[in-house]
mmCIF file of C-alpha atoms and ligand atoms in Angstrom:
data_model
loop_
_atom_site.group_PDB
_atom_site.id
_atom_site.type_symbol
_atom_site.label_atom_id
_atom_site.label_comp_id
_atom_site.label_asym_id
_atom_site.label_seq_id
_atom_site.Cartn_x
_atom_site.Cartn_y
_atom_site.Cartn_z
ATOM 1 C CA MET A 195 55.311 49.599 -42.875
ATOM 2 C CA LYS A 196 53.646 49.235 -39.534
ATOM 3 C CA GLU A 197 49.913 48.588 -39.563
ATOM 4 C CA LEU A 198 48.094 50.990 -37.333
ATOM 5 C CA MET A 199 44.640 50.389 -35.961
ATOM 6 C CA ILE A 200 44.134 53.457 -33.839
ATOM 7 C CA GLU A 201 40.576 54.697 -33.839
ATOM 8 C CA HIS A 202 41.166 57.702 -31.643
ATOM 9 C CA ALA A 203 44.030 59.068 -33.705
ATOM 10 C CA ASP A 204 44.525 60.907 -36.978
ATOM 11 C CA ILE A 205 48.057 60.269 -38.171
ATOM 12 C CA ASP A 206 49.653 60.816 -41.596
ATOM 13 C CA THR A 207 50.996 57.488 -42.836
ATOM 14 C CA GLU A 208 54.303 59.044 -43.911
ATOM 15 C CA LEU A 209 54.967 60.232 -40.343
ATOM 16 C CA ILE A 210 54.457 56.813 -38.761
ATOM 17 C CA PRO A 211 58.055 55.552 -39.262
ATOM 18 C CA ILE A 212 59.387 58.629 -37.461
ATOM 19 C CA LEU A 213 56.932 58.407 -34.578
ATOM 20 C CA ASP A 214 57.697 54.724 -34.337
ATOM 21 C CA GLN A 215 61.314 55.518 -33.390
ATOM 22 C CA VAL A 216 60.211 57.181 -30.174
ATOM 23 C CA SER A 217 59.898 54.774 -27.292
ATOM 24 C CA ASP A 218 57.961 55.123 -24.071
ATOM 25 C CA PRO A 219 60.453 56.355 -21.436
ATOM 26 C CA GLU A 220 59.072 54.041 -18.756
ATOM 27 C CA ILE A 221 58.641 50.940 -20.903
ATOM 28 C CA PRO A 222 61.337 51.157 -23.593
ATOM 29 C CA VAL A 223 60.032 48.140 -25.546
ATOM 30 C CA LEU A 224 56.882 50.113 -26.360
ATOM 31 C CA THR A 225 56.799 52.965 -28.836
ATOM 32 C CA ILE A 226 54.579 55.977 -28.259
ATOM 33 C CA LEU A 227 52.383 54.605 -31.065
ATOM 34 C CA ASP A 228 52.027 51.299 -29.196
ATOM 35 C CA MET A 229 51.009 53.222 -26.090
ATOM 36 C CA GLY A 230 48.431 55.196 -28.075
ATOM 37 C CA VAL A 231 49.524 58.587 -26.745
ATOM 38 C CA VAL A 232 49.762 60.168 -30.222
ATOM 39 C CA ARG A 233 46.359 61.598 -31.119
ATOM 40 C CA TYR A 234 47.229 63.603 -34.180
ATOM 41 C CA ALA A 235 50.198 63.976 -36.495
ATOM 42 C CA LYS A 236 49.913 65.919 -39.742
ATOM 43 C CA LEU A 237 52.307 67.639 -42.063
ATOM 44 C CA VAL A 238 50.853 71.094 -42.697
ATOM 45 C CA ASN A 239 52.924 73.241 -45.066
ATOM 46 C CA ASP A 240 56.431 72.707 -43.676
ATOM 47 C CA LEU A 241 55.449 72.062 -40.118
ATOM 48 C CA VAL A 242 54.569 68.781 -38.434
ATOM 49 C CA LEU A 243 51.703 69.311 -35.993
ATOM 50 C CA ILE A 244 51.485 66.727 -33.250
ATOM 51 C CA LYS A 245 49.024 66.250 -30.438
ATOM 52 C CA ILE A 246 49.724 63.862 -27.612
ATOM 53 C CA THR A 247 47.761 62.838 -24.533
ATOM 54 C CA PRO A 248 49.623 61.976 -21.318
ATOM 55 C CA THR A 249 49.177 58.417 -20.094
ATOM 56 C CA TYR A 250 48.289 59.671 -16.657
ATOM 57 C CA SER A 251 48.233 63.148 -15.196
ATOM 58 C CA GLY A 252 51.466 64.627 -13.978
ATOM 59 C CA CYS A 253 53.507 61.909 -15.590
ATOM 60 C CA PRO A 254 57.057 63.311 -15.811
ATOM 61 C CA ALA A 255 57.676 61.020 -18.774
ATOM 62 C CA MET A 256 55.655 63.380 -20.991
ATOM 63 C CA ASP A 257 58.433 65.993 -21.016
ATOM 64 C CA VAL A 258 60.836 63.315 -22.151
ATOM 65 C CA ILE A 259 58.396 62.138 -24.835
ATOM 66 C CA GLY A 260 58.018 65.706 -26.148
ATOM 67 C CA ASP A 261 61.796 66.146 -26.363
ATOM 68 C CA ASP A 262 62.231 62.733 -27.998
ATOM 69 C CA ILE A 263 59.544 63.467 -30.624
ATOM 70 C CA THR A 264 61.143 66.829 -31.420
ATOM 71 C CA ALA A 265 64.562 65.201 -31.770
ATOM 72 C CA ALA A 266 63.260 62.414 -34.034
ATOM 73 C CA PHE A 267 61.550 64.854 -36.402
ATOM 74 C CA GLU A 268 64.434 67.322 -36.482
ATOM 75 C CA LYS A 269 66.736 64.465 -37.382
ATOM 76 C CA ALA A 270 64.385 63.595 -40.260
ATOM 77 C CA GLY A 271 64.462 67.244 -41.404
ATOM 78 C CA TYR A 272 61.088 68.414 -40.118
ATOM 79 C CA LYS A 273 60.072 71.277 -37.883
ATOM 80 C CA VAL A 274 57.591 70.169 -35.274
ATOM 81 C CA ASN A 275 55.021 71.675 -32.971
ATOM 82 C CA ILE A 276 53.652 69.572 -30.109
ATOM 83 C CA ASP A 277 50.449 70.195 -28.191
ATOM 84 C CA LEU A 278 49.163 68.324 -25.187
ATOM 85 C CA ILE A 279 45.513 67.269 -25.198
ATOM 86 C CA LEU A 280 44.088 66.334 -21.820
ATOM 87 C CA THR A 281 40.514 65.384 -22.787
ATOM 88 C CA PRO A 282 39.404 62.804 -23.490
ATOM 89 C CA ALA A 283 41.870 61.254 -21.092
ATOM 90 C CA TRP A 284 44.123 58.417 -22.165
ATOM 91 C CA THR A 285 42.893 54.937 -21.313
ATOM 92 C CA THR A 286 44.668 51.603 -21.396
ATOM 93 C CA ASP A 287 42.265 50.671 -24.233
ATOM 94 C CA TRP A 288 44.437 52.807 -26.494
ATOM 95 C CA ILE A 289 47.414 50.487 -26.126
ATOM 96 C CA THR A 290 47.608 48.699 -29.485
ATOM 97 C CA GLU A 291 47.473 44.921 -29.891
ATOM 98 C CA GLU A 292 51.167 45.030 -30.798
ATOM 99 C CA GLY A 293 51.820 47.091 -27.684
ATOM 100 C CA ARG A 294 50.034 44.548 -25.497
ATOM 101 C CA LYS A 295 52.210 41.778 -26.940
ATOM 102 C CA ALA A 296 55.368 43.838 -26.346
ATOM 103 C CA LEU A 297 54.289 44.404 -22.739
ATOM 104 C CA GLU A 298 53.787 40.685 -22.152
ATOM 105 C CA ASN A 299 57.160 39.852 -23.720
ATOM 106 C CA TYR A 300 58.730 42.452 -21.468
ATOM 107 C CA GLY A 301 57.244 40.728 -18.411
ATOM 108 C CA ILE A 302 54.316 43.036 -17.746
ATOM 109 C CA ALA A 303 50.825 41.521 -17.926
ATOM 110 C CA ALA A 304 48.655 43.654 -20.228
ATOM 111 C CA PRO A 305 45.599 45.397 -18.765
ATOM 112 C CA LEU A 306 42.325 43.458 -18.609
ATOM 113 C CA GLU A 307 39.045 45.186 -19.340
ATOM 114 C CA ALA A 308 37.578 47.297 -16.521
ATOM 115 C CA GLU A 309 35.264 44.709 -14.931
ATOM 116 C CA ALA A 310 37.857 41.930 -14.935
ATOM 117 C CA ASP A 311 40.456 44.377 -13.634
ATOM 118 C CA LYS A 312 38.256 45.136 -10.631
ATOM 119 C CA ASP A 313 37.733 41.406 -9.975
ATOM 120 C CA VAL A 314 41.463 40.909 -9.966
ATOM 121 C CA LEU A 315 42.493 43.881 -7.845
ATOM 122 C CA LEU A 316 39.592 43.997 -5.376
ATOM 123 C CA ASN A 317 38.150 40.476 -5.292
ATOM 124 C CA GLY A 318 41.279 38.391 -5.724
ATOM 125 C CA LYS A 319 40.032 36.596 -8.855
ATOM 126 C CA GLN A 320 42.787 34.574 -10.518
ATOM 127 C CA ILE A 321 42.646 35.569 -14.177
ATOM 128 C CA VAL A 322 45.906 37.467 -14.690
ATOM 129 C CA LYS A 323 48.245 35.199 -16.633
ATOM 130 C CA CYS A 324 51.843 34.829 -15.474
ATOM 131 C CA THR A 325 54.088 36.460 -18.078
ATOM 132 C CA ASN A 326 56.709 33.794 -17.428
ATOM 133 C CA CYS A 327 54.796 30.491 -17.635
ATOM 134 C CA GLY A 328 51.240 31.457 -18.624
ATOM 135 C CA SER A 329 49.633 30.019 -15.479
ATOM 136 C CA GLN A 330 46.573 31.754 -14.051
ATOM 137 C CA ASN A 331 47.502 30.569 -10.588
ATOM 138 C CA THR A 332 48.683 34.065 -9.732
ATOM 139 C CA LYS A 333 48.378 36.177 -6.616
ATOM 140 C CA LEU A 334 48.193 39.916 -6.050
ATOM 141 C CA VAL A 335 51.130 40.918 -3.854
ATOM 142 C CA SER A 336 50.710 44.684 -3.875
ATOM 143 C CA GLN A 337 48.340 47.194 -5.496
ATOM 144 C CA PHE A 338 51.424 49.124 -6.537
ATOM 145 C CA GLY A 339 54.274 47.635 -8.522
ATOM 146 C CA SER A 340 57.334 49.409 -9.923
ATOM 147 C CA THR A 341 55.089 52.417 -10.691
ATOM 148 C CA ALA A 342 51.634 53.511 -9.523
ATOM 149 C CA CYS A 343 49.995 52.334 -12.765
ATOM 150 C CA LYS A 344 51.124 48.760 -12.178
ATOM 151 C CA ALA A 345 50.301 46.160 -9.536
ATOM 152 C CA LEU A 346 52.744 43.524 -8.344
ATOM 153 C CA PHE A 347 51.770 39.874 -8.807
ATOM 154 C CA LYS A 348 53.432 36.587 -8.041
ATOM 155 C CA CYS A 349 52.934 33.310 -9.872
ATOM 156 C CA GLU A 350 52.199 30.438 -7.484
ATOM 157 C CA ASP A 351 53.339 27.873 -10.042
ATOM 158 C CA CYS A 352 56.727 29.162 -11.186
ATOM 159 C CA GLN A 353 57.157 31.578 -8.243
ATOM 160 C CA GLU A 354 58.100 34.486 -10.542
ATOM 161 C CA PRO A 355 56.996 37.976 -9.528
ATOM 162 C CA PHE A 356 55.691 40.198 -12.335
ATOM 163 C CA ASP A 357 53.925 43.502 -12.894
ATOM 164 C CA TYR A 358 50.351 43.826 -14.102
ATOM 165 C CA PHE A 359 49.475 47.020 -15.990
ATOM 166 C CA LYS A 360 46.270 48.190 -14.334
ATOM 167 C CA CYS A 361 43.251 49.131 -16.404
ATOM 168 C CA LEU A 362 42.858 52.895 -16.562
ATOM 169 C CA LYS A 363 39.673 54.529 -17.807
HETATM 170 ZN ZN1 ZN B 63 54.455 31.443 -13.724
#
């Protein structure tokens, strides 16, 4: 069974395998557990109560996530009730270690901590590692990559472009 180190969440162990089937609609290699959007999942009487926090406000993916969670639990024979929690807001710190690895394998550089993130995006510091060759000789091309939460980088060694998942607090 998957090891979970999520400090901000309260999740029944028996529900983890079901939650783990639901992937993030924008980054399909990540599950919603990897992204850290599940805050609470408990079986109470015959009902599974779930609380999720959107990754960023107005994200249309959250509707999809809600539907996907409902489908996964109904398939496993559970009734489910899903609530959205908006505070505290989701931060990129909630992405699990496993999730960060999956991001990198997928070609998206995982978020740095807030101070380093600022150095990279505003001061042009070269500390984002290329997801293709590992070089730090990388250059910010655009503050916005394939989505608003990512920035577009290019590696000056292997010339590959890649996304960097910006730090969100
Ligand atoms: Zn490279």
